[in-house]
Amino acid sequence: MESKGSDRLMFNLSADGKFSVKKAYKHLNESWRYVTGNQPSVWKKIWKFGSIQPRLRLFMWKLVNGALPLAKTIFYRTGYGVPSCALCSQDDEDAIHMGFKCPFARACWLASDIPLRTEQLPNTVREVLTQVLQWMSEEQWSMFASIIWAIWRCRNAKAYQGQQQSISLFFKYVSLINRETMLVNSCTGTVPGGVTMVGEATKRWVCFTDASWVNSWDTGTGFFLQEGEQLLAYGIQYTSSSCPLQAEAKALATAMAFVQQRGLHDCTFCTDNLVLAKEVSKIQPPIIVDWRAAKEFFLIWEFLQKNRGWNCIYISRSHNEMADRLAGLGRREKMDLVGFTYPIINGIC
Ligand SMILES: [Zn+2]
């Protein structure tokens, strides 16, 4: 077995069993040092590329260390299934096959922004990385990781959902991860001081929400969830609503449902709708400002009653740009998606 670490490493990083970005991040950093100990020059370079987003870094770490649940790995460790590739069945599915040598992976690489001739590459992922890192810039390295990640997602869509792999699906995943990388890099959603807000100081987790509505039923909602300045997850939804207030309330309710599912008990929700923030924060059930939004208002109020560690505050629109952008995407492109920068909130992979 080529694996030194295992999935186990990523869990139970803290004594209380609670997920902490700080601890996960620290751990990841340490893991990288460990992995990179043997071949200093190249591996140090990987290490230096610290700005590559955490999800991709974790993914690459798993890839190099044989910690991805690939068919061959699973077969030899558990006897379960078959070792052959889920996409082509031509060869055993190990990391090098999945990421580079599989006919589907080759097609993806050729179509990508880094048109590698993968048949000329060496036969282990470590050797491949040693080779390519000699000439790659940080930006290319990030793109390189994105491409393998997108191939991996296509492979999973086929293996777990029976979805046919295709280059268009590959590009969909590439643009998804690129968008996420952009978000992670541009994320400055911390509540700034001096903002007019309703409610107390912010909690450990902060969730920004917004809606995009034009004079029709078309609605996009968006949220993104942070711990400190670290983006953890984001969601975009395409839905319908009969007025802007209902749209805003839907955005907030959607975000709350998401945060509740993840079991995060200490969260501040931000909305740029003052009426909404005020009404749902009252001890008494909310006053019906607009009957069209009544259902959502009650839902949110109930959420806040049940989750005593939560609060909802008002922030100005200029402080809510990122959620606004996500909501706009949802409405214009009719998008529905949830993304994580860490794949490990409550065991979600
Ligand atoms: Zn294959």
XYZ file of C-alpha atoms and ligand atoms in Angstrom:
350
model
C 0.000 0.000 0.000
C 1.351 3.369 -0.880
C -0.699 5.234 1.667
C 1.014 6.776 4.631
C -1.900 8.715 5.962
C -5.527 7.859 5.723
C -8.949 9.503 5.903
C -8.847 9.058 9.622
C -6.423 11.939 9.832
C -9.026 14.451 8.832
C -11.473 13.653 11.565
C -11.421 14.032 15.348
C -8.879 16.776 15.189
C -10.129 18.334 18.349
C -10.719 16.864 21.752
C -14.398 17.812 21.788
C -14.978 16.277 18.362
C -16.157 19.613 16.961
C -15.043 20.618 13.541
C -12.717 23.586 13.558
C -11.338 25.196 10.460
C -8.304 26.390 12.323
C -7.442 22.907 13.531
C -8.166 21.290 10.177
C -6.027 23.866 8.474
C -3.164 23.480 10.901
C -3.373 19.758 10.512
C -3.362 19.984 6.739
C -0.322 22.170 6.829
C 1.467 19.691 9.018
C 0.468 16.824 6.752
C 1.953 18.631 3.809
C 5.223 19.077 5.602
C 5.257 15.397 6.375
C 4.526 14.344 2.805
C 6.965 16.785 1.356
C 9.862 15.804 3.563
C 11.492 13.449 1.072
C 11.887 15.532 -2.042
C 12.598 18.955 -0.654
C 12.851 21.185 -3.702
C 9.694 20.204 -5.535
C 7.626 19.501 -2.489
C 8.620 22.739 -0.909
C 7.209 24.394 -3.954
C 3.867 22.762 -3.369
C 4.091 23.976 0.152
C 4.906 27.492 -0.988
C 1.756 27.569 -3.066
C -0.152 28.195 0.101
C -2.844 30.262 -1.547
C -4.298 27.330 -3.446
C -7.683 26.913 -1.916
C -8.064 24.481 0.993
C -10.450 22.089 -0.694
C -8.056 21.549 -3.600
C -5.097 21.247 -1.332
C -6.843 18.578 0.701
C -7.852 16.813 -2.493
C -4.298 16.789 -3.837
C -3.047 15.540 -0.518
C -5.471 12.612 -0.675
C -4.572 11.909 -4.280
C -0.855 11.727 -3.576
C -1.319 9.624 -0.466
C -3.704 7.058 -1.897
C -6.450 8.300 0.384
C -9.151 8.696 -2.277
C -11.752 5.923 -2.421
C -10.651 4.592 -5.791
C -11.812 1.197 -7.045
C -8.393 -0.431 -6.794
C -7.755 0.937 -3.305
C -11.143 -0.212 -2.054
C -10.779 -3.623 -3.661
C -7.379 -4.377 -2.171
C -8.241 -3.059 1.254
C -11.704 -4.517 1.672
C -12.266 -7.020 -1.116
C -15.322 -5.049 -2.066
C -16.282 -4.454 -5.706
C -13.863 -4.732 -8.624
C -10.503 -2.970 -9.046
C -11.206 -1.778 -12.581
C -11.931 1.781 -13.640
C -15.525 2.928 -13.318
C -15.276 4.901 -16.551
C -13.358 2.736 -19.025
C -13.008 -0.706 -17.369
C -9.733 -1.014 -19.309
C -7.388 -0.858 -16.387
C -7.254 -0.877 -12.618
C -8.417 2.378 -11.146
C -5.632 3.911 -9.109
C -4.725 7.576 -8.714
C -2.572 7.807 -11.813
C -5.195 6.094 -13.950
C -8.095 8.178 -12.673
C -6.296 11.491 -12.948
C -4.153 11.061 -16.058
C -4.128 7.755 -17.902
C -7.802 6.893 -18.283
C -9.026 7.703 -21.819
C -11.593 10.061 -20.310
C -8.923 11.848 -18.241
C -6.766 12.183 -21.358
C -9.607 13.780 -23.261
C -10.224 16.204 -20.408
C -6.565 17.195 -20.224
C -6.354 17.809 -23.948
C -9.471 19.978 -23.822
C -8.278 21.894 -20.771
C -6.211 25.036 -20.247
C -3.203 22.822 -19.492
C -3.150 20.516 -22.521
C -0.903 17.813 -21.098
C 0.043 14.809 -23.222
C -0.664 12.453 -20.390
C 0.584 9.303 -22.128
C 4.082 10.733 -21.794
C 3.797 11.181 -18.063
C 5.408 8.829 -15.534
C 3.440 6.105 -13.798
C 2.877 7.478 -10.339
C 1.214 10.678 -9.226
C 4.231 11.593 -7.151
C 6.514 11.432 -10.182
C 4.043 13.406 -12.255
C 3.923 16.157 -9.676
C 7.678 16.166 -9.325
C 7.882 16.705 -13.064
C 5.201 19.323 -13.608
C 6.058 21.357 -10.547
C 9.409 22.147 -12.060
C 7.777 24.511 -14.511
C 4.406 25.403 -13.062
C 3.459 28.775 -11.701
C 1.177 29.058 -8.723
C -1.752 29.884 -10.946
C -1.096 26.867 -13.149
C -0.797 24.648 -10.124
C -4.198 25.786 -8.943
C -5.629 25.125 -12.415
C -3.854 21.757 -12.512
C -5.490 20.721 -9.250
C -8.867 22.022 -10.456
C -8.677 19.868 -13.561
C -7.975 16.662 -11.655
C -10.690 17.550 -9.180
C -13.168 18.027 -12.036
C -12.185 14.656 -13.543
C -12.705 13.106 -10.122
C -16.173 14.649 -9.866
C -17.108 13.262 -13.292
C -15.869 9.881 -12.169
C -18.006 10.094 -9.023
C -21.077 11.183 -10.962
C -20.689 8.040 -13.039
C -19.777 5.712 -10.156
C -22.467 6.863 -7.736
C -25.214 8.362 -9.869
C -24.777 6.442 -13.113
C -24.372 9.741 -14.938
C -22.559 9.447 -18.271
C -19.194 11.169 -18.251
C -18.763 13.921 -20.817
C -16.466 16.794 -21.592
C -19.289 19.240 -20.976
C -19.775 17.808 -17.492
C -16.030 18.166 -16.989
C -16.200 21.843 -17.956
C -19.141 22.333 -15.651
C -17.077 21.095 -12.724
C -14.047 23.118 -13.799
C -16.090 26.313 -13.851
C -17.664 25.384 -10.530
C -14.321 24.974 -8.798
C -12.929 28.079 -10.487
C -15.860 30.092 -9.272
C -15.316 28.727 -5.807
C -11.614 29.549 -5.920
C -12.507 33.078 -6.988
C -14.963 33.337 -4.135
C -12.473 32.077 -1.600
C -9.893 34.557 -2.828
C -12.200 37.548 -2.939
C -14.126 36.777 0.172
C -14.122 39.697 2.551
C -17.470 39.175 4.152
C -16.572 39.974 7.725
C -19.071 42.294 9.254
C -17.294 45.622 9.343
C -17.343 47.779 12.408
C -19.758 50.677 12.533
C -22.411 49.031 10.432
C -25.995 49.693 11.391
C -27.284 46.468 12.732
C -30.113 45.086 14.684
C -29.077 42.558 17.275
C -25.999 41.568 19.179
C -22.419 41.045 18.229
C -21.593 38.349 15.752
C -21.119 34.692 16.538
C -18.479 32.212 15.585
C -20.090 31.474 12.230
C -21.446 34.196 10.028
C -23.863 33.582 7.195
C -24.592 36.283 4.620
C -27.820 36.016 2.677
C -29.461 37.893 -0.152
C -32.050 37.563 -2.874
C -32.297 38.784 -6.411
C -35.762 39.556 -7.674
C -37.094 41.392 -10.678
C -40.636 42.236 -11.492
C -41.678 38.646 -12.124
C -41.620 35.436 -10.142
C -38.006 34.723 -11.015
C -35.924 34.711 -7.874
C -32.368 33.840 -7.046
C -31.186 33.369 -3.496
C -27.626 33.178 -2.285
C -25.783 32.647 0.930
C -22.258 32.114 2.057
C -21.036 30.849 5.351
C -17.825 31.858 7.023
C -15.860 31.180 10.112
C -13.898 34.320 10.721
C -12.714 35.334 7.289
C -12.600 31.789 6.021
C -15.256 30.817 3.513
C -16.704 27.416 4.370
C -19.717 26.937 2.191
C -21.998 28.763 -0.181
C -25.304 28.105 -1.829
C -27.203 29.388 -4.811
C -30.815 28.636 -5.536
C -33.249 29.409 -8.276
C -36.792 29.737 -7.008
C -39.886 31.905 -7.335
C -41.524 34.490 -5.138
C -44.244 37.050 -5.423
C -42.484 40.083 -3.956
C -38.982 41.223 -2.975
C -39.677 40.759 0.719
C -40.666 37.151 0.208
C -37.530 36.637 -1.888
C -35.317 38.056 0.882
C -37.071 35.900 3.467
C -36.651 32.822 1.290
C -32.936 33.489 1.015
C -32.649 33.728 4.788
C -34.799 30.649 5.440
C -32.790 28.589 2.949
C -29.537 29.568 4.606
C -30.952 28.746 8.052
C -32.082 25.315 6.929
C -28.599 24.677 5.589
C -26.839 25.813 8.751
C -29.209 23.818 10.939
C -28.537 20.657 8.937
C -24.830 21.128 9.537
C -25.451 21.391 13.259
C -23.828 24.791 13.673
C -25.305 26.220 16.833
C -23.519 29.510 17.030
C -24.327 31.524 13.946
C -25.138 35.086 12.955
C -27.271 35.553 9.861
C -26.976 38.758 7.892
C -29.613 40.259 5.670
C -29.759 43.672 4.044
C -33.492 43.886 4.649
C -34.097 45.884 7.820
C -37.785 44.965 8.191
C -36.961 41.284 7.941
C -34.112 41.434 10.465
C -36.282 43.373 12.942
C -39.440 41.336 12.711
C -37.904 37.876 12.969
C -35.747 38.927 15.916
C -38.697 39.821 18.152
C -39.745 37.706 21.090
C -43.340 37.799 19.870
C -44.204 36.174 16.553
C -43.544 38.550 13.668
C -46.113 41.095 12.588
C -47.389 40.337 9.133
C -45.790 43.075 7.099
C -46.819 41.562 3.835
C -49.010 38.451 3.693
C -47.045 37.192 0.696
C -44.004 36.735 2.913
C -45.897 35.570 6.020
C -44.998 31.895 5.732
C -41.266 32.574 5.473
C -41.342 35.151 8.280
C -42.855 32.606 10.656
C -40.468 29.910 9.515
C -37.460 32.123 10.236
C -38.873 33.282 13.537
C -39.327 29.622 14.539
C -35.786 28.796 13.463
C -34.498 31.560 15.731
C -36.698 30.428 18.623
C -35.400 26.882 18.347
C -31.754 27.790 17.856
C -30.952 30.051 20.768
C -27.343 30.430 19.683
C -28.388 32.113 16.453
C -29.210 35.701 15.700
C -30.164 37.745 12.709
C -28.746 41.162 11.987
C -29.187 43.842 9.395
C -26.239 44.961 7.303
C -26.218 47.559 4.569
C -26.368 46.483 0.945
C -22.848 47.660 0.306
C -21.654 45.164 2.905
C -23.559 42.350 1.327
C -22.124 42.364 -2.166
C -20.978 38.774 -2.262
C -24.356 37.279 -1.326
C -25.947 39.682 -3.796
C -23.694 38.395 -6.534
C -24.564 34.775 -5.742
C -28.273 35.556 -5.734
C -27.925 37.288 -9.105
C -26.242 34.211 -10.524
C -29.043 32.034 -9.251
C -31.709 34.153 -10.903
C -30.002 34.825 -14.232
C -28.487 31.412 -14.771
C -31.215 29.447 -13.002
C -28.591 27.777 -10.875
C -28.983 25.446 -7.932
C -25.842 24.465 -6.124
C -24.118 24.151 -2.817
C -20.350 24.266 -2.575
C -17.931 23.610 0.224
C -14.406 24.809 0.538
C -13.888 22.142 3.147
C -15.427 18.785 2.346
C -15.761 17.852 5.956
C -18.584 19.778 7.571
C -20.452 17.007 9.353
C -18.906 14.309 7.230
C -19.989 15.683 3.874
C -17.540 14.724 1.193
Zn -10.382 4.472 -16.979
